[in-house]
Every structure is written in C-alpha cells, then in structure tokens.
Coordinates of C-alpha atoms and ligand atoms in Angstrom, one line a residue:
M1 CA -40.1 -52.9 -66.9
L2 CA -38.4 -49.6 -67.5
T3 CA -39.4 -46.5 -65.7
T4 CA -38.7 -43.2 -67.4
N5 CA -40.2 -39.7 -67.3
K6 CA -41.4 -40.4 -70.8
G7 CA -44.7 -41.8 -71.7
K8 CA -45.5 -45.5 -71.7
V9 CA -46.8 -48.0 -74.3
Y10 CA -49.4 -50.6 -73.3
L11 CA -49.5 -53.6 -75.7
V12 CA -53.1 -54.5 -75.1
G13 CA -55.2 -57.6 -76.0
A14 CA -58.7 -56.6 -77.0
G15 CA -60.1 -60.2 -76.9
P16 CA -61.5 -62.2 -79.7
G17 CA -64.4 -60.1 -81.0
D18 CA -67.2 -59.8 -78.4
P19 CA -66.4 -56.4 -76.9
E20 CA -67.3 -57.7 -73.4
L21 CA -64.5 -60.3 -73.6
I22 CA -61.9 -57.7 -72.6
T23 CA -60.1 -57.6 -69.3
L24 CA -60.7 -54.8 -66.7
K25 CA -57.1 -53.8 -67.0
A26 CA -57.3 -53.5 -70.8
L27 CA -60.5 -51.4 -70.5
R28 CA -58.8 -49.1 -68.1
C29 CA -55.9 -48.7 -70.5
I30 CA -58.3 -47.7 -73.3
Q31 CA -60.0 -45.2 -71.0
T32 CA -56.8 -43.4 -70.0
A33 CA -54.9 -43.5 -73.3
D34 CA -53.9 -40.4 -75.1
V35 CA -53.2 -42.3 -78.3
I36 CA -54.6 -45.6 -79.4
L37 CA -53.2 -47.5 -82.4
Y38 CA -55.6 -50.3 -83.2
D39 CA -55.8 -53.2 -85.6
R40 CA -58.4 -54.5 -88.0
L41 CA -59.6 -57.3 -85.7
V42 CA -60.3 -55.0 -82.8
N43 CA -64.1 -54.6 -82.2
P44 CA -64.6 -50.8 -83.0
E45 CA -67.1 -50.7 -80.1
L46 CA -64.2 -50.8 -77.7
L47 CA -63.0 -47.4 -79.0
S48 CA -66.1 -45.7 -77.6
H49 CA -64.4 -46.1 -74.2
A50 CA -61.5 -43.8 -75.2
K51 CA -61.2 -40.2 -73.9
G52 CA -63.0 -37.7 -76.1
D53 CA -59.7 -36.1 -77.1
A54 CA -57.7 -39.4 -77.6
E55 CA -56.1 -39.8 -81.0
L56 CA -57.3 -43.0 -82.6
I57 CA -55.0 -44.4 -85.3
Y58 CA -56.1 -47.3 -87.5
C59 CA -53.2 -49.6 -88.4
G60 CA -55.1 -52.2 -90.5
K61 CA -55.7 -52.2 -94.2
L62 CA -58.4 -49.9 -95.7
P63 CA -60.0 -50.6 -99.0
G64 CA -57.7 -49.2 -101.7
A65 CA -55.0 -48.2 -99.2
H66 CA -52.0 -49.9 -97.7
A67 CA -51.8 -51.1 -94.1
M68 CA -49.4 -49.3 -91.9
T69 CA -46.0 -51.1 -92.1
Q70 CA -44.7 -52.6 -88.9
R71 CA -41.8 -50.1 -89.2
A72 CA -44.3 -47.2 -89.3
I73 CA -46.2 -48.7 -86.3
N74 CA -43.1 -49.1 -84.2
D75 CA -42.0 -45.5 -85.1
S76 CA -45.4 -44.1 -84.1
L77 CA -45.4 -46.0 -80.8
I78 CA -41.9 -44.5 -80.0
H79 CA -42.8 -41.1 -81.3
Y80 CA -45.9 -40.7 -79.1
A81 CA -44.4 -42.3 -76.0
S82 CA -41.3 -40.1 -76.2
Q83 CA -43.6 -37.1 -76.2
G84 CA -44.9 -38.2 -72.8
H85 CA -48.1 -39.8 -74.0
I86 CA -49.9 -42.9 -72.7
V87 CA -50.1 -45.0 -75.8
V88 CA -52.2 -48.1 -76.3
R89 CA -51.4 -50.6 -79.0
L90 CA -54.7 -52.4 -79.2
K91 CA -54.6 -55.8 -80.9
G92 CA -57.2 -58.5 -81.5
G93 CA -57.1 -61.5 -79.1
D94 CA -53.8 -61.6 -77.3
P95 CA -50.9 -59.4 -78.3
Y96 CA -48.4 -62.2 -77.9
V97 CA -50.3 -64.9 -79.9
F98 CA -49.6 -64.2 -83.6
G99 CA -49.9 -60.5 -82.8
R100 CA -46.4 -59.3 -83.3
G101 CA -46.5 -58.0 -79.7
G102 CA -43.1 -59.5 -79.0
E103 CA -41.5 -57.6 -81.9
E104 CA -43.0 -54.4 -80.7
A105 CA -41.9 -55.0 -77.1
L106 CA -38.3 -55.7 -78.3
E107 CA -38.3 -52.5 -80.3
L108 CA -39.6 -50.4 -77.4
V109 CA -37.1 -51.8 -75.0
S110 CA -34.3 -51.2 -77.4
M111 CA -35.3 -47.6 -77.5
G112 CA -35.5 -47.3 -73.7
M113 CA -39.3 -47.0 -73.7
A114 CA -41.5 -48.1 -70.8
Y115 CA -44.0 -50.6 -71.8
E116 CA -46.4 -53.2 -70.3
T117 CA -48.2 -56.1 -72.0
I118 CA -51.9 -56.7 -71.1
P119 CA -53.0 -60.2 -72.2
G120 CA -56.3 -60.8 -73.9
I121 CA -58.4 -63.9 -74.6
T122 CA -56.9 -65.3 -77.8
S123 CA -59.4 -66.3 -80.5
A124 CA -58.8 -70.0 -80.2
I125 CA -60.0 -69.9 -76.6
G126 CA -62.8 -67.4 -77.3
A127 CA -64.1 -68.9 -80.5
G128 CA -63.8 -72.4 -79.1
A129 CA -65.9 -71.5 -76.1
S130 CA -68.6 -69.7 -78.1
A131 CA -68.8 -72.7 -80.5
D132 CA -69.1 -75.1 -77.7
I133 CA -65.8 -76.8 -78.5
P134 CA -63.5 -77.3 -75.5
L135 CA -59.9 -77.5 -76.6
T136 CA -59.2 -80.2 -74.1
H137 CA -61.6 -82.7 -72.7
R138 CA -60.9 -85.6 -70.3
G139 CA -60.6 -88.8 -72.2
V140 CA -60.6 -87.1 -75.6
A141 CA -57.8 -84.5 -75.8
A142 CA -55.0 -83.8 -73.3
S143 CA -53.2 -81.2 -75.4
F144 CA -53.8 -78.4 -77.8
A145 CA -51.5 -76.3 -80.0
C146 CA -52.0 -72.9 -81.6
V147 CA -50.5 -73.0 -85.1
T148 CA -50.2 -70.5 -87.9
G149 CA -51.7 -71.7 -91.2
N150 CA -50.0 -69.1 -93.4
R151 CA -46.5 -70.6 -93.4
C152 CA -47.3 -73.2 -96.2
N153 CA -45.4 -71.2 -98.8
G154 CA -41.9 -71.4 -97.5
D155 CA -41.3 -67.8 -96.5
H156 CA -40.7 -68.5 -92.9
E157 CA -39.6 -71.5 -90.9
P158 CA -42.1 -74.2 -91.9
V159 CA -44.8 -75.5 -89.5
R160 CA -44.0 -79.1 -88.6
W161 CA -47.3 -80.7 -89.7
D162 CA -45.6 -84.1 -89.6
L163 CA -45.0 -83.7 -85.9
L164 CA -48.2 -82.0 -85.1
A165 CA -50.2 -84.7 -86.8
H166 CA -49.1 -87.1 -84.1
S167 CA -48.1 -85.3 -81.0
V168 CA -51.0 -82.9 -80.3
D169 CA -54.6 -83.8 -79.8
T170 CA -56.3 -80.6 -80.8
L171 CA -54.9 -78.1 -83.4
A172 CA -56.2 -74.6 -83.4
V173 CA -55.0 -73.1 -86.7
Y174 CA -55.0 -69.3 -87.1
M175 CA -54.8 -67.5 -90.5
G176 CA -55.4 -70.8 -92.2
V177 CA -58.6 -70.5 -94.2
G178 CA -56.9 -69.5 -97.4
Q179 CA -54.6 -72.6 -97.0
L180 CA -57.2 -75.0 -95.8
E181 CA -56.7 -77.5 -98.6
Q182 CA -52.9 -77.5 -98.2
I183 CA -53.2 -77.9 -94.4
S184 CA -55.6 -80.8 -94.7
L185 CA -53.4 -82.5 -97.3
E186 CA -50.3 -82.1 -95.1
L187 CA -52.1 -83.7 -92.1
L188 CA -53.5 -86.5 -94.2
K189 CA -50.1 -87.1 -95.8
H190 CA -48.6 -87.5 -92.3
G191 CA -51.2 -90.0 -91.3
K192 CA -54.0 -88.1 -89.7
P193 CA -57.2 -90.1 -90.5
S194 CA -59.5 -88.4 -93.1
V195 CA -62.4 -88.8 -90.7
T196 CA -60.8 -86.5 -88.1
P197 CA -63.4 -83.9 -87.1
V198 CA -62.8 -80.3 -88.1
A199 CA -64.6 -77.1 -87.3
L200 CA -64.3 -73.7 -88.9
I201 CA -65.4 -70.8 -86.7
E202 CA -65.9 -67.6 -88.6
Q203 CA -66.1 -64.3 -86.7
G204 CA -66.1 -66.3 -83.4
T205 CA -67.7 -64.7 -80.3
T206 CA -69.5 -62.0 -82.4
D207 CA -73.1 -61.9 -83.4
K208 CA -72.0 -62.9 -86.9
Q209 CA -70.4 -66.1 -85.8
R210 CA -70.8 -69.1 -88.1
V211 CA -69.6 -72.6 -87.3
I212 CA -69.1 -75.1 -90.1
T213 CA -68.1 -78.7 -89.3
G214 CA -66.8 -81.6 -91.3
T215 CA -63.8 -83.8 -91.5
L216 CA -60.2 -83.5 -92.7
G217 CA -61.4 -85.2 -95.9
D218 CA -64.2 -82.8 -96.8
I219 CA -63.8 -79.6 -94.9
H220 CA -62.1 -77.8 -97.8
N221 CA -65.1 -78.4 -100.1
R222 CA -67.5 -77.4 -97.3
A223 CA -65.5 -74.2 -96.7
I224 CA -65.8 -73.3 -100.4
S225 CA -69.5 -74.0 -100.6
M226 CA -70.2 -72.1 -97.4
K227 CA -67.9 -69.2 -98.6
V228 CA -66.0 -69.1 -95.3
K229 CA -64.0 -66.0 -94.9
N230 CA -61.4 -64.5 -92.5
P231 CA -61.3 -64.0 -89.6
A232 CA -61.8 -67.7 -89.1
L233 CA -60.2 -70.3 -87.0
I234 CA -59.8 -74.0 -87.8
I235 CA -60.1 -76.5 -85.0
I236 CA -59.0 -80.0 -85.8
G237 CA -59.5 -82.9 -83.5
E238 CA -62.0 -85.2 -81.7
V239 CA -63.1 -82.3 -79.4
V240 CA -65.1 -80.9 -82.3
L241 CA -67.6 -83.7 -81.6
I242 CA -68.3 -82.4 -78.1
R243 CA -70.2 -79.6 -79.8
D244 CA -72.7 -82.2 -81.1
R245 CA -72.9 -84.0 -77.8
L246 CA -73.7 -80.7 -76.0
A247 CA -76.3 -79.9 -78.6
A248 CA -77.9 -83.3 -78.3
A249 CA -77.9 -83.2 -74.5
M250 CA -79.4 -79.7 -74.6
Q251 CA -82.2 -81.0 -76.9
Q252 CA -82.9 -83.8 -74.5
A253 CA -83.0 -81.5 -71.6
V254 CA -85.4 -79.2 -73.3
A255 CA -87.6 -82.2 -74.3
M256 CA -87.7 -83.4 -70.7
I257 CA -88.9 -80.0 -69.4
S258 CA -91.6 -79.4 -72.1
Ligands
SAH301 N1 -53.6 -62.1 -81.8 C1 -54.8 -62.7 -82.3 C2 -54.5 -63.5 -83.6 C3 -54.1 -62.7 -84.7 S1 -53.8 -63.6 -86.2 C4 -55.4 -63.7 -81.2 O1 -54.8 -63.9 -80.2 O2 -56.5 -64.2 -81.4 C5 -55.3 -63.4 -87.0 C6 -56.1 -64.7 -87.0 O3 -56.7 -64.9 -85.8 C7 -57.2 -64.8 -88.0 O4 -56.7 -65.1 -89.3 C8 -58.1 -65.9 -87.5 O5 -57.5 -67.1 -87.8 C9 -57.9 -65.6 -86.0 N2 -59.1 -64.8 -85.4 C10 -59.0 -63.6 -84.9 N3 -60.2 -63.2 -84.4 C11 -61.1 -64.2 -84.7 C12 -62.5 -64.5 -84.5 N4 -63.3 -63.6 -84.0 N5 -63.0 -65.7 -85.0 C13 -62.2 -66.6 -85.5 N6 -60.9 -66.4 -85.7 C14 -60.3 -65.3 -85.3

C-alpha cells in the first residue's frame, strides 16, 4: 500500500443487500468518509451512517439518465483523493467479485494514490445463506464456482460452460437472469442432466427476497412466469435440494413441539 500526504481511496464491499451484513471496517470507512461514490446495488440505508457533510455521489443508472462511465468514476476517485479527501468507493457485495474493484485499484496505483480494499460478503454467499442453500455440503458438493452469466454474447472471453458442467459441483451465476435460457442450454448441451436442481434468488438477503426453484430443464419457463428480475442469482447444483430438506426438517421439529 502506498503512503502519501494525499487522501486515500477505500474500495469497500457493502455486502449483499441486508444493511447489517457489512463489516465493522466497512462501516467505519463510511462513517469517516468525506466523499462516497456508491453503486446501484448498495443498500441506501448504509448511507445514513455517513457524516452530515459527506458528499454522496451515485454512480449507477438513473431512469432516463446514463450511468457514470468507468472512466468518470476513476477520474472522480483520483480527483477527490488528490485533494486530500478520504474517499469511499462503495460497491454491492465484494469489490473484487464482479465489481471492477481490481480495475479501480490498478488505476489508483498507477496514479500513485493510496488505497485499501475492504472485502464484503458477496451475493452468492449472502443470498445462498438466506435462501437456506449451502454452496458446499458434505457428500453433495465439494466445490463451487462464481461465474458471470453475461458473457454469452462473445464480447469478452467466453465462460467455459463445457468445463464448468463437469468440474464444479455448485455454480453460482451472477448477472445471468437475462441469459438464463442460453446458460441452461449450454449446460444441457455439455451433458449436465436436465433434472439438475436450480434456484433463482431475487433480491437475496433483503426483505423483498424471493426464491424460485426448478431444474435446468424448466427453470427458464419458471423464471418467465414468476417474472424474475435483477438483481438475482442463479444457483445450480444438488445443494439446492438442501433447502427443501431443511424446510421439511423444520416442519417436523415444529410438529413435534406442538
Ligand atoms: N460485487 C457483487 C456482484 C456485482 S455483479 C457481489 O460481490 O455480490 C451484479 C450481480 O450480482 C447481479 O446481477 C446479481 O446476479 C448479483 N447480486 C447482487 N446483489 C444481489 C442480491 N441481493 N440478490 C441476488 N443477487 C445479487
């Protein structure tokens, strides 16, 4: 980490949605920041911890307006930090999991800016927990992968669905709801059974959370009929069935007490 007389940028993970799922360190950063640049997926309640005179800058997309470009965000971080301010770049989940935190850190370091990254609970972990879906489970799943679902259209390096279909037990797919049909088809094409359990967790960890379950064969149609929207996570694998086992065990326990 660089030390300069200038300000400092904290790349901070806000957690997956529930405002209480933030680390003490991240909260302290919010409380002491002079400037906070925050994303769409950050729970706005967290901003109530900011100093009264802190400058709050929204970087997401507003209806009818454009989102701030990555260039403009990087420039703002450098601008405020070089004026000696404590700057918090607040991101949903974890800044280094599909959060472009690495790009921002590279940019800051290339400009000689001091920075620190504060991890957050990524949405696969948070939403999995609040939907009662463990990502690993002894005897069921010994591995999980976090995968982006928005690389189906060939802009970037492709996701290796062919390898993922066979080498990882649980897939947690981010940004995939719009491509659910394509993702299911890819996995089916590469030999994943159509009965493979799938869960969609919409607005995980928040009071608006919805969980829709199905299989690789029918989840796309279920998502359409239930009108699943972003932010939502796709969890693919046998671990999804643990949710039902927990629910059944809970019912039994309740029946025994009453
Ligand atoms: N850095 C973030 C991910 C940003 S990519 C993290 O670590 O979680 C944005 C994607 O994250 C969304 O498209 C969605 O797939 C997932 N996501 C973020 N918050 C979510 C939530 N509360 N519930 C379900 N999925 C969520």
